[in-house]
CSV table of C-alpha atoms and ligand atoms in Angstrom, one decimal:
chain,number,residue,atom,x,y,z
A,1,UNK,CA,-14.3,-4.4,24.8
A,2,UNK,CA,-12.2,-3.7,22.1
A,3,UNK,CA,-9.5,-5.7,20.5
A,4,UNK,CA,-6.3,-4.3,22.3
A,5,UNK,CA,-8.3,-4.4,25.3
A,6,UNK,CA,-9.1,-8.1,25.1
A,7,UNK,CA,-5.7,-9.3,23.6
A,8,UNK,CA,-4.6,-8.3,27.6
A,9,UNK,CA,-7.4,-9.5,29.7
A,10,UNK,CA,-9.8,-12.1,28.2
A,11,UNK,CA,-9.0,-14.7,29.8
A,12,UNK,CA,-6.2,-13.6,31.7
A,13,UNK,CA,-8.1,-12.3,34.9
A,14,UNK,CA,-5.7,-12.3,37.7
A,15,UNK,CA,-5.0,-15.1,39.6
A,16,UNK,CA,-7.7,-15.8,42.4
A,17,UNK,CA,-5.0,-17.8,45.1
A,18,UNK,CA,-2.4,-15.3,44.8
A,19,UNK,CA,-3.4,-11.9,42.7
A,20,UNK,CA,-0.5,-13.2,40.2
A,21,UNK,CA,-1.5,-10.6,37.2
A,22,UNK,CA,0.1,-13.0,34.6
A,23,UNK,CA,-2.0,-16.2,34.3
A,24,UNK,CA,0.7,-18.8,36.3
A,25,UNK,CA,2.4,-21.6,33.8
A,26,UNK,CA,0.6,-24.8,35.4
A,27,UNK,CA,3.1,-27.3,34.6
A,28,UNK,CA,1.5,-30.2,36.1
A,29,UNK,CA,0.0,-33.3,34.4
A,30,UNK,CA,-2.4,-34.1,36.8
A,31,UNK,CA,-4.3,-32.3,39.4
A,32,UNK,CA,-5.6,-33.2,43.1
A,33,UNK,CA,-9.4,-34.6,43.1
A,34,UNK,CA,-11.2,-34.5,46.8
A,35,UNK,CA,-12.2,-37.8,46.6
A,36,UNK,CA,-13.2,-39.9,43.3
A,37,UNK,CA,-14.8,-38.0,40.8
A,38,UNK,CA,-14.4,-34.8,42.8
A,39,UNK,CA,-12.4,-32.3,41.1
A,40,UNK,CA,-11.7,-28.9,41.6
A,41,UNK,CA,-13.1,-26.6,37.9
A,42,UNK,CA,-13.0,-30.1,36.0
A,43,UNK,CA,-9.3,-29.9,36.2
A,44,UNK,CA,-8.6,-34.2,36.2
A,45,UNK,CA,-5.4,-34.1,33.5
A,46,UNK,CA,-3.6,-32.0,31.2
A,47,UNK,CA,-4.3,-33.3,28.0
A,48,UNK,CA,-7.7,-33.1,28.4
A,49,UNK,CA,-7.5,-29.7,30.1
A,50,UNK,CA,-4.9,-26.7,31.8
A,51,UNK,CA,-5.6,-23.6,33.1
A,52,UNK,CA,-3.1,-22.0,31.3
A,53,UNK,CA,-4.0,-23.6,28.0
A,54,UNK,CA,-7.9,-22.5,28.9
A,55,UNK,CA,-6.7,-19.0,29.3
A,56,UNK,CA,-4.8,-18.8,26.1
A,57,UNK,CA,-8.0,-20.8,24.6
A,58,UNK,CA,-10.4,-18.1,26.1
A,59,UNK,CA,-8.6,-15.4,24.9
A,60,UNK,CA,-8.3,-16.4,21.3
A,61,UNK,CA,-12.2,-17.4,20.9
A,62,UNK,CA,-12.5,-13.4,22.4
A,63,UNK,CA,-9.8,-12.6,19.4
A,64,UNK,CA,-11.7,-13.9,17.0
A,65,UNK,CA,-15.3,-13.7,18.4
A,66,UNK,CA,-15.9,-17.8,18.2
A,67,UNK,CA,-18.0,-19.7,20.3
A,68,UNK,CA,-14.5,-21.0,21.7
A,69,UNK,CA,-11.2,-22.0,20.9
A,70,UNK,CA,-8.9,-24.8,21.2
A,71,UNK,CA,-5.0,-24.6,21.4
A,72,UNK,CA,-3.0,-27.4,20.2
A,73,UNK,CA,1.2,-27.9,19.8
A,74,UNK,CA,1.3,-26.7,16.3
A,75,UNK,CA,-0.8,-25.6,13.2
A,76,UNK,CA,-0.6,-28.9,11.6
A,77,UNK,CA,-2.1,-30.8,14.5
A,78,UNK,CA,-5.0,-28.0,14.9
A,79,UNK,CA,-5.9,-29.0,11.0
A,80,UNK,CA,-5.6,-32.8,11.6
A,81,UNK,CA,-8.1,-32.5,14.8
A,82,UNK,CA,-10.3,-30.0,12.4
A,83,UNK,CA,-10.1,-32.9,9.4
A,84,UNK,CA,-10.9,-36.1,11.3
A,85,UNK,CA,-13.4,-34.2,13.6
A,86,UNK,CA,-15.8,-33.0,10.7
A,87,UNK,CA,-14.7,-35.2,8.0
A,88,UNK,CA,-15.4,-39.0,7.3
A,89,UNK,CA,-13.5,-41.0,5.1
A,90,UNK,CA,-15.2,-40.7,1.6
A,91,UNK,CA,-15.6,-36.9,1.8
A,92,UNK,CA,-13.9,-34.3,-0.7
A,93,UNK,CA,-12.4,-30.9,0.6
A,94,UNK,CA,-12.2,-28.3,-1.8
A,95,UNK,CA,-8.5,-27.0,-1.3
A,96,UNK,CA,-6.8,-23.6,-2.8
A,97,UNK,CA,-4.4,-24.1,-5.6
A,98,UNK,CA,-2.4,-21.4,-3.7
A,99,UNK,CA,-2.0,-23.0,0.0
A,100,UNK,CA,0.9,-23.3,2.7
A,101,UNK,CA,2.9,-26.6,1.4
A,102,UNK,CA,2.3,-28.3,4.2
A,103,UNK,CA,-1.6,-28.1,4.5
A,104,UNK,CA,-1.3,-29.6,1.3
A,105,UNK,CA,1.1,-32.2,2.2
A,106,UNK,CA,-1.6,-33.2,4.9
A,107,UNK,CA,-4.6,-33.3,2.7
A,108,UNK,CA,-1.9,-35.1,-0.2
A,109,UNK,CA,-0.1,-37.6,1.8
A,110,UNK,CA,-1.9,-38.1,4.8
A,111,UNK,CA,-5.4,-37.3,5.0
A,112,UNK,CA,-6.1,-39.1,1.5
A,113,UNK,CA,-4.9,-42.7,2.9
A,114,UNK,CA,-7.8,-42.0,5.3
A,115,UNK,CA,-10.2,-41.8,2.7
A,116,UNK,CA,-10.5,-38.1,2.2
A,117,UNK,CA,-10.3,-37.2,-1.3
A,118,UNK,CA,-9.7,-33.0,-2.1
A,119,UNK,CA,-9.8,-31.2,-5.2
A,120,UNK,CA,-8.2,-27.6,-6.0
A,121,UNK,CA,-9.3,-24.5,-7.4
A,122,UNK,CA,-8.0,-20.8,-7.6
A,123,UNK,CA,-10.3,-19.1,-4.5
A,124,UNK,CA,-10.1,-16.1,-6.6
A,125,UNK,CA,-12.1,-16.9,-9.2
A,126,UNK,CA,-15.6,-17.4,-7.4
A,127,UNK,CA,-17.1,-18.8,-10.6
A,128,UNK,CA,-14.7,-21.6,-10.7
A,129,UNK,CA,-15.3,-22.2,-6.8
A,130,UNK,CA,-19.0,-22.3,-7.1
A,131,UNK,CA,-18.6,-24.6,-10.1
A,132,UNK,CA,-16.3,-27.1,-8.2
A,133,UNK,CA,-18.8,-26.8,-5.6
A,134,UNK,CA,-21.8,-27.6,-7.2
A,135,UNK,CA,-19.9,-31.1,-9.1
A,136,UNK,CA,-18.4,-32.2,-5.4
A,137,UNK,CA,-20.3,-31.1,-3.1
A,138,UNK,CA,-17.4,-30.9,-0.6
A,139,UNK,CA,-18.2,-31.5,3.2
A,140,UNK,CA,-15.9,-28.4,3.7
A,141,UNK,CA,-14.0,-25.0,1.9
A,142,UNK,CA,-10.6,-25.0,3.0
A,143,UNK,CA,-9.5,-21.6,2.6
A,144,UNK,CA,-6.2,-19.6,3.3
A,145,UNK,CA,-6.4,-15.4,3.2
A,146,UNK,CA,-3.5,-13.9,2.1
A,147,UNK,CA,-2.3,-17.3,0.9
A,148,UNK,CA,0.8,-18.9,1.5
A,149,UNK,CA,3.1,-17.7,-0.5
A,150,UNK,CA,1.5,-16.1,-3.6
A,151,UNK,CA,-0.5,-13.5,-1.0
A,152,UNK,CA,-4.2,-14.0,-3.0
A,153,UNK,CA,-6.8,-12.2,-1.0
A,154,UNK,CA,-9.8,-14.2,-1.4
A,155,UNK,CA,-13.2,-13.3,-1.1
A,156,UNK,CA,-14.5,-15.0,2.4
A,157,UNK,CA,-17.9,-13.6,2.3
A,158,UNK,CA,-18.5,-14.4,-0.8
A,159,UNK,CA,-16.8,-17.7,-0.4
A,160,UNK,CA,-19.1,-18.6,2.8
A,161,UNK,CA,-22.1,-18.2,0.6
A,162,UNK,CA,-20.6,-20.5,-2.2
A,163,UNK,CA,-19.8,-22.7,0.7
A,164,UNK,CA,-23.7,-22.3,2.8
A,165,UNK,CA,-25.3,-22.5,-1.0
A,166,UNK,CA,-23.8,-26.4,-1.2
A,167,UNK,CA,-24.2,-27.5,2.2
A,168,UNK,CA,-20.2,-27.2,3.0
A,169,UNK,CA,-18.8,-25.9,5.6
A,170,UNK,CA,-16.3,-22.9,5.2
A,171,UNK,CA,-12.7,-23.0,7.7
A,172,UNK,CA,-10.2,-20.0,7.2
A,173,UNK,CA,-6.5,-20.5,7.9
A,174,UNK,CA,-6.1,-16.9,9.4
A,175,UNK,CA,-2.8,-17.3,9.9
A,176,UNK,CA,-1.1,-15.0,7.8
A,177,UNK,CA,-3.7,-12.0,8.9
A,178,UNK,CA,-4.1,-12.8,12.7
A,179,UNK,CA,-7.4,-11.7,13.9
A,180,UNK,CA,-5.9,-8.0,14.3
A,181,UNK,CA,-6.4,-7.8,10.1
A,182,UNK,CA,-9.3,-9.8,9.4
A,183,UNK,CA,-12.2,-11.9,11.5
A,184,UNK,CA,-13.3,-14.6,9.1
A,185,UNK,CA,-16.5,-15.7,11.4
A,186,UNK,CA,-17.3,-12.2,11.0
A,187,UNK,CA,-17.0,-12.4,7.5
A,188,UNK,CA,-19.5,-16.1,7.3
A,189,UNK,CA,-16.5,-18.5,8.2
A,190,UNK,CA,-17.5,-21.4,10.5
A,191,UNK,CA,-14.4,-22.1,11.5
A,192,UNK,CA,-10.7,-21.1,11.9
A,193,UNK,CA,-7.4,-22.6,11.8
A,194,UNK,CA,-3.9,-20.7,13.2
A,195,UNK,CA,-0.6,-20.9,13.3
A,196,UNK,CA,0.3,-19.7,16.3
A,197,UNK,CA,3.5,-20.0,15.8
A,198,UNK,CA,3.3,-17.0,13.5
A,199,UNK,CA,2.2,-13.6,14.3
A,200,UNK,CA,-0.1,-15.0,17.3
A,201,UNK,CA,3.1,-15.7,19.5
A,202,UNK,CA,4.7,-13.1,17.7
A,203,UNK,CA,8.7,-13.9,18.9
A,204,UNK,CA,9.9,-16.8,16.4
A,205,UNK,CA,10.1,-18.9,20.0
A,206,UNK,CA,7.2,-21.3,20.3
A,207,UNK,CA,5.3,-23.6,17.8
A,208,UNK,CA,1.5,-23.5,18.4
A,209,UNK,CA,-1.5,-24.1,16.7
A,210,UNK,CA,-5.5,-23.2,17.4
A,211,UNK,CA,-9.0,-24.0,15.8
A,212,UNK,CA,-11.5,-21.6,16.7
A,213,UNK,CA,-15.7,-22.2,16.0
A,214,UNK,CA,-18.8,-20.3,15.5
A,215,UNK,CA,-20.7,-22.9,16.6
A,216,UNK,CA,-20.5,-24.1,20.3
A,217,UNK,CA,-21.4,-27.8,18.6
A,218,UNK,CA,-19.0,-27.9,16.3
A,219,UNK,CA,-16.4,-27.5,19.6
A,220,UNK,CA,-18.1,-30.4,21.6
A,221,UNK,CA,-16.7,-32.5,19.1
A,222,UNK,CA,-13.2,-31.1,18.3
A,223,UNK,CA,-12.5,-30.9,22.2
A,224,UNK,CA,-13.2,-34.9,22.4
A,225,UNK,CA,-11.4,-35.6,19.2
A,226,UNK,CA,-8.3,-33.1,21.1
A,227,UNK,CA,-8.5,-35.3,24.2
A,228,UNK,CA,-8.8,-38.8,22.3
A,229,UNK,CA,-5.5,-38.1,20.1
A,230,UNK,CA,-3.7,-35.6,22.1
A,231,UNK,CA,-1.8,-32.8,20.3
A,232,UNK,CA,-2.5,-30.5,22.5
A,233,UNK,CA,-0.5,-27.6,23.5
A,234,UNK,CA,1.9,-28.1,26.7
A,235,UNK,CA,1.4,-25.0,29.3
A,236,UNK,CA,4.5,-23.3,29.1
A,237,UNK,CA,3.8,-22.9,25.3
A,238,UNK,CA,0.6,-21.5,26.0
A,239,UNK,CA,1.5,-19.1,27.9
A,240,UNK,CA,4.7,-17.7,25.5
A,241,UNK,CA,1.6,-17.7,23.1
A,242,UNK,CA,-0.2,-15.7,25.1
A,243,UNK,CA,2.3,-13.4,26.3
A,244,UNK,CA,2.9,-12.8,22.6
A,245,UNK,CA,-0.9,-12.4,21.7
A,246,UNK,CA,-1.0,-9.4,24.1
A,247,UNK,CA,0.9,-7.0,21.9
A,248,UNK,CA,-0.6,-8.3,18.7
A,249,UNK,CA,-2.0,-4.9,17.7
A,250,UNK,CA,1.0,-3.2,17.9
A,251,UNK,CA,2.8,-5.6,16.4
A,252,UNK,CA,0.8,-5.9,13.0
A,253,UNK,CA,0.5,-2.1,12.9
A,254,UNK,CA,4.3,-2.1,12.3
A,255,UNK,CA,4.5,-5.1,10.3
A,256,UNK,CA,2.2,-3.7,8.2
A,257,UNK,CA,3.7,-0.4,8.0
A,258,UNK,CA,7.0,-1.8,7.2
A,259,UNK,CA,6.0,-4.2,4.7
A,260,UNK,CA,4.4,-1.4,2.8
A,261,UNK,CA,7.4,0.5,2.9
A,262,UNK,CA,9.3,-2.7,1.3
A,263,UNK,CA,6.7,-3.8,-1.4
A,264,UNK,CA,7.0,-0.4,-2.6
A,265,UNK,CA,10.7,0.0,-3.0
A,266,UNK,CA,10.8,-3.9,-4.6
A,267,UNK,CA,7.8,-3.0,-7.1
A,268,UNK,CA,10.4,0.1,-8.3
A,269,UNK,CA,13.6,-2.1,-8.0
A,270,UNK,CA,14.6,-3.2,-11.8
A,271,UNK,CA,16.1,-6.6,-10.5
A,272,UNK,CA,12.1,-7.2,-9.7
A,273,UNK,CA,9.5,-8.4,-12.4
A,274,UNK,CA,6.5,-9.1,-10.2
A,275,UNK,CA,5.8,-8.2,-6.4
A,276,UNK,CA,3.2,-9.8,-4.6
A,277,UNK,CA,1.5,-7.9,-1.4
A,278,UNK,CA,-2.0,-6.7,-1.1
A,279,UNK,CA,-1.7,-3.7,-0.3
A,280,UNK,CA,-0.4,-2.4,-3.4
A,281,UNK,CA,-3.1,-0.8,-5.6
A,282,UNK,CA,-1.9,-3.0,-8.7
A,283,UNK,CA,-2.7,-5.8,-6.9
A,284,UNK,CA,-5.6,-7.9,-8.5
A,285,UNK,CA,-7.2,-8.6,-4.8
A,286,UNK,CA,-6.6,-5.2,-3.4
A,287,UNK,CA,-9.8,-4.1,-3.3
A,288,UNK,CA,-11.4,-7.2,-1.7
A,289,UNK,CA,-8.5,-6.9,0.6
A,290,UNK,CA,-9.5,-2.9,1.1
A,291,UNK,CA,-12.6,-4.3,2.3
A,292,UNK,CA,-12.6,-7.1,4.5
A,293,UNK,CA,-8.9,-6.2,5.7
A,294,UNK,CA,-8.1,-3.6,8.6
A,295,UNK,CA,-4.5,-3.7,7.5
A,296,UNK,CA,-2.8,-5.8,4.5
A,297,UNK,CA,0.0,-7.6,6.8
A,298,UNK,CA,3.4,-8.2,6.7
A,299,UNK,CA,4.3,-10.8,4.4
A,300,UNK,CA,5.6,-9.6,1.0
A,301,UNK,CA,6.9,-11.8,-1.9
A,302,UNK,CA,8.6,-11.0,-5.3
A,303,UNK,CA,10.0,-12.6,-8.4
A,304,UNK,CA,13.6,-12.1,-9.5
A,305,UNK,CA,13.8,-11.2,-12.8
A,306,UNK,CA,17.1,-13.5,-13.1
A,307,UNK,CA,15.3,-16.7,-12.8
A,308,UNK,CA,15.7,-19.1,-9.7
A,309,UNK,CA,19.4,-19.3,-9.5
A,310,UNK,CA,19.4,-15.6,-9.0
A,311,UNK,CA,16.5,-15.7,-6.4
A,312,UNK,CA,18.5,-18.5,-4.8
A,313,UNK,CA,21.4,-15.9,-4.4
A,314,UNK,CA,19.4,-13.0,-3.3
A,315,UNK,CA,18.0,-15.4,-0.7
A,316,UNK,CA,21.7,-16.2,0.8
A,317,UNK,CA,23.0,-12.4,0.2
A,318,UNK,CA,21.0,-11.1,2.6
A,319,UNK,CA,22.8,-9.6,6.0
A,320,UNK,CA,19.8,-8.3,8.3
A,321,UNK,CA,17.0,-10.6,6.9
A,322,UNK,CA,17.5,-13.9,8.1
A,323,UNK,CA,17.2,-17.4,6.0
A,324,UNK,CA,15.0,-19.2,7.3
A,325,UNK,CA,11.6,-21.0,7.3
A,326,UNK,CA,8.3,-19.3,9.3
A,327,UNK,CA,7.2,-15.9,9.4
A,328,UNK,CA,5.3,-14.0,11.8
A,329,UNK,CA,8.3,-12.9,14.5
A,330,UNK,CA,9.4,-9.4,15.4
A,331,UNK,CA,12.8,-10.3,13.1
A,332,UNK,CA,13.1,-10.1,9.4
A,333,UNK,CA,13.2,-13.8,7.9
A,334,UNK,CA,13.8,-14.5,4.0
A,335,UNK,CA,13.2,-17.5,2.3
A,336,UNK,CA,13.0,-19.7,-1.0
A,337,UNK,CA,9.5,-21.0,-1.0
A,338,UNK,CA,10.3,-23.7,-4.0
A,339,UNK,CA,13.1,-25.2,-2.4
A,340,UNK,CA,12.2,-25.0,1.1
A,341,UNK,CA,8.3,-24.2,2.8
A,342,UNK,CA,6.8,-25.4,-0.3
A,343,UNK,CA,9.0,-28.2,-1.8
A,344,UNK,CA,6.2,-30.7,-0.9
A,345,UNK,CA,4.0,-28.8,-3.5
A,346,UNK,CA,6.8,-29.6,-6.4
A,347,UNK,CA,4.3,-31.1,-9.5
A,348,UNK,CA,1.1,-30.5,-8.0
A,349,UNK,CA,-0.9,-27.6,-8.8
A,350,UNK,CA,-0.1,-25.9,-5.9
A,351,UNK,CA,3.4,-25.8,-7.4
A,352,UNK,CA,5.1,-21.8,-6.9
A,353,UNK,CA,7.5,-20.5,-9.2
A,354,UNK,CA,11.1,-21.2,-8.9
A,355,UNK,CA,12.4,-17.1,-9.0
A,356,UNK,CA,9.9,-16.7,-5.7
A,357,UNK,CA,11.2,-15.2,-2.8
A,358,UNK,CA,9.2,-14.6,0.7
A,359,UNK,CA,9.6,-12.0,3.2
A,360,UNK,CA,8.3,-12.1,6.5
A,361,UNK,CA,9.0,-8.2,7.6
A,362,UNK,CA,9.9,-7.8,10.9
A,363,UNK,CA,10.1,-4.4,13.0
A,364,UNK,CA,13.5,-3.6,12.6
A,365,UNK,CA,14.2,0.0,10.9
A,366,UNK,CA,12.4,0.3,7.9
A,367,UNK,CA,15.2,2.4,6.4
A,368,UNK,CA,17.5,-0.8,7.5
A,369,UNK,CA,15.7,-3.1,5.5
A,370,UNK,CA,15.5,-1.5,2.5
A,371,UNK,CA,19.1,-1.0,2.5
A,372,UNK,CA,19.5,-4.9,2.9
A,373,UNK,CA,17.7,-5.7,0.3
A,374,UNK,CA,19.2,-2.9,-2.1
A,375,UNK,CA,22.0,-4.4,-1.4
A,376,UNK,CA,21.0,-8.2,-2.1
A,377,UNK,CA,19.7,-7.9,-4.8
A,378,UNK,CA,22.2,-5.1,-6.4
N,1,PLP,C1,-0.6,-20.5,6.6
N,1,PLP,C2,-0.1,-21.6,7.5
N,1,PLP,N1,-0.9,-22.4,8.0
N,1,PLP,C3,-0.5,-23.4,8.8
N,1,PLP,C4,0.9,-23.6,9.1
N,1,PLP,C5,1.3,-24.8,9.9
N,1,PLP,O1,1.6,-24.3,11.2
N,1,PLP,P1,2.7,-25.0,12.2
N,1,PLP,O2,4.1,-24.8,11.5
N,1,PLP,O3,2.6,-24.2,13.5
N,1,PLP,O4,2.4,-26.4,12.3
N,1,PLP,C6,1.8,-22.7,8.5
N,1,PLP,C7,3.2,-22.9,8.8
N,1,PLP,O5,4.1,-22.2,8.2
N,1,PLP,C8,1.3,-21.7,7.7
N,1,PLP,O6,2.2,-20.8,7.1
């Protein structure tokens, strides 16, 4: 089947006690067993499993043709499971120097008090990768395509081979893509990480995340992990996600359409110096993006050519882009990554320039947002 197909039915087969065509919300902790040990599908307790958590988990691992999927209550706590399932304290990560703040606040302030060391390097320079690779000898390749904010295309393919050639395993936020754009396990991936929260759900209205593997193994052990510390994602969640998830295609097509429409007026605007989306020929990743890419997304970001107070200003100016902090939703949202989604990066090398702004493009009017921004930034 193909995508659009699957985004509405893997998964979500009708009910078999009523015919219900929408998977029910099961909003029950526990579940009936006939008799000791006798339950009915494995269904004992909801952390460990929920029917309508399973259907938004089959659906995903059909999304992004994995082995399977797990859903947990937000992208953060998909990426803890991921760490403390296939890493030991003493490892080393290879992280990007370009990342979402907070995956780096988790390998920075959390994950190393564990005993997990990391190290950074710019994903789009292979040579550099494979060098870092060859001196650590990471247990994993953490990376993020488009990043978070700086929207570097990286190389996954390539990168899996870097990653195979050292004995490390490769995981792929695919959060900013969704697996409309781009199927990293296609590409040599072993595993990815979402943020549901983002284009997944789709409607800015319900924090998710999901881990998704190629190898059936590799989700034995995640699943226990889930179960043993219990982020998991409550049903009514799962199923805004998947009711999101089922007009993903359409979704992205617009995104992406409108985005386009807004990195092109921005790279003309004279209040710009630099604008950052990959599907701009001038891009330096636009032909890997080209490539491994069916579309080139919705995110967009830009330098002010004022410096950061101005950016700061253009930030607040705005009247039908909203300020504030995720991305991903069917409204326009603007935001100062420096003082607000990547603060937590301040000093490090993941540090982002103080006259960044990010755009999340919704699917208002195209014509409307360009007017709001003409106007910000005028
Ligand atoms: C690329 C990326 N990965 C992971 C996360 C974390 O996800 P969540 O906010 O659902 O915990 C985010 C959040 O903004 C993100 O942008």
């Amino acid at each position: 089947m193909k995508f659009e197909t699957q985004a509405i039915h893997a998964g979500q087969d009708p009910d078999p006690l009523t015919g219900a065509v929408v998977p029910p919300i099961y909003q029950t902790s526990t579940y009936k067993q006939d008799g000791v040990g006798g339950t009915r599908g494995g269904y004992e307790y909801s952390r460990t499993a929920n029917p309508t958590r399973a259907a938004l988990e089959e659906c995903l691992a059909a999304l992004e043709n994995g082995a399977k999927a797990l859903a947990f209550a937000s992208g953060m706590a998909a990426e803890d499971c991921l760490l403390r399932t296939l890493c030991r304290p003493g490892d080393n990560v290879l992280i990007p120097a370009d990342a979402y703040g907070g995956t780096f606040r988790l390998f920075d302030k959390v994950l190393t008090r564990w005993g997990l060391s990391y190290g950074t390097v710019r994903q789009n320079d292979l040579e550099a990768v494979a060098r870092a690779a060859a001196q650590r000898k990471p247990r994993l390749i953490w990376a993020e395509s488009p990043t978070n904010p700086l929207l570097s295309v990286i190389d996954i393919r390539a990168l899996a081979e870097i990653a195979r050639d050292n004995g490390a395993l490769l995981v792929t936020d695919n959060t900013f893509a969704s697996p409309y754009l781009q199927r990293p396990l296609e590409l040599g991936a072993d595993l990815v990480v979402h943020s549901t929260t983002k284009y997944l759900g789709g409607h800015s209205d319900v924090v998710g995340g999901a881990v998704v593997v190629k190898d059936a193994a590799h989700a034995a052990d995640l699943a226990f992990n889930q179960n043993a510390t219990g982020g998991v994602a409550g049903p009514f969640d799962a199923w805004l996600t998947l009711r999101g998830v089922k007009t993903l295609a359409v979704r992205m097509d617009r995104h992406c359409a409108n985005a386009m429409r807004v990195a092109q007026m921005l790279a003309a605007h004279p209040a710009v110096s630099e604008v950052f989306y990959p599907g701009l020929p001038g891009h330096p990743d636009h032909k890997v993006a080209a490539e491994q890419m069916r579309g080139f997304g919705g995110m967009v970001s830009f330098r002010v050519a004022g410096g950061e107070e101005k950016a700061v200003k253009v930030c607040g100016a705005t009247r039908l882009f909203t300020l504030g902090e995720s991305l991903g939703g069917v409204e326009s949202l603007i935001e100062h990554p420096a003082r607000m989604t990547h603060a937590s990066t301040s000093g490090s090398p993941l540090e982002v320039p103080g006259d960044l702004v990010r755009l999340s493009v919704g699917l208002e009017d195209a014509g409307d947002l360009l007017e709001d921004l003409r106007q910000a930034l005028g």
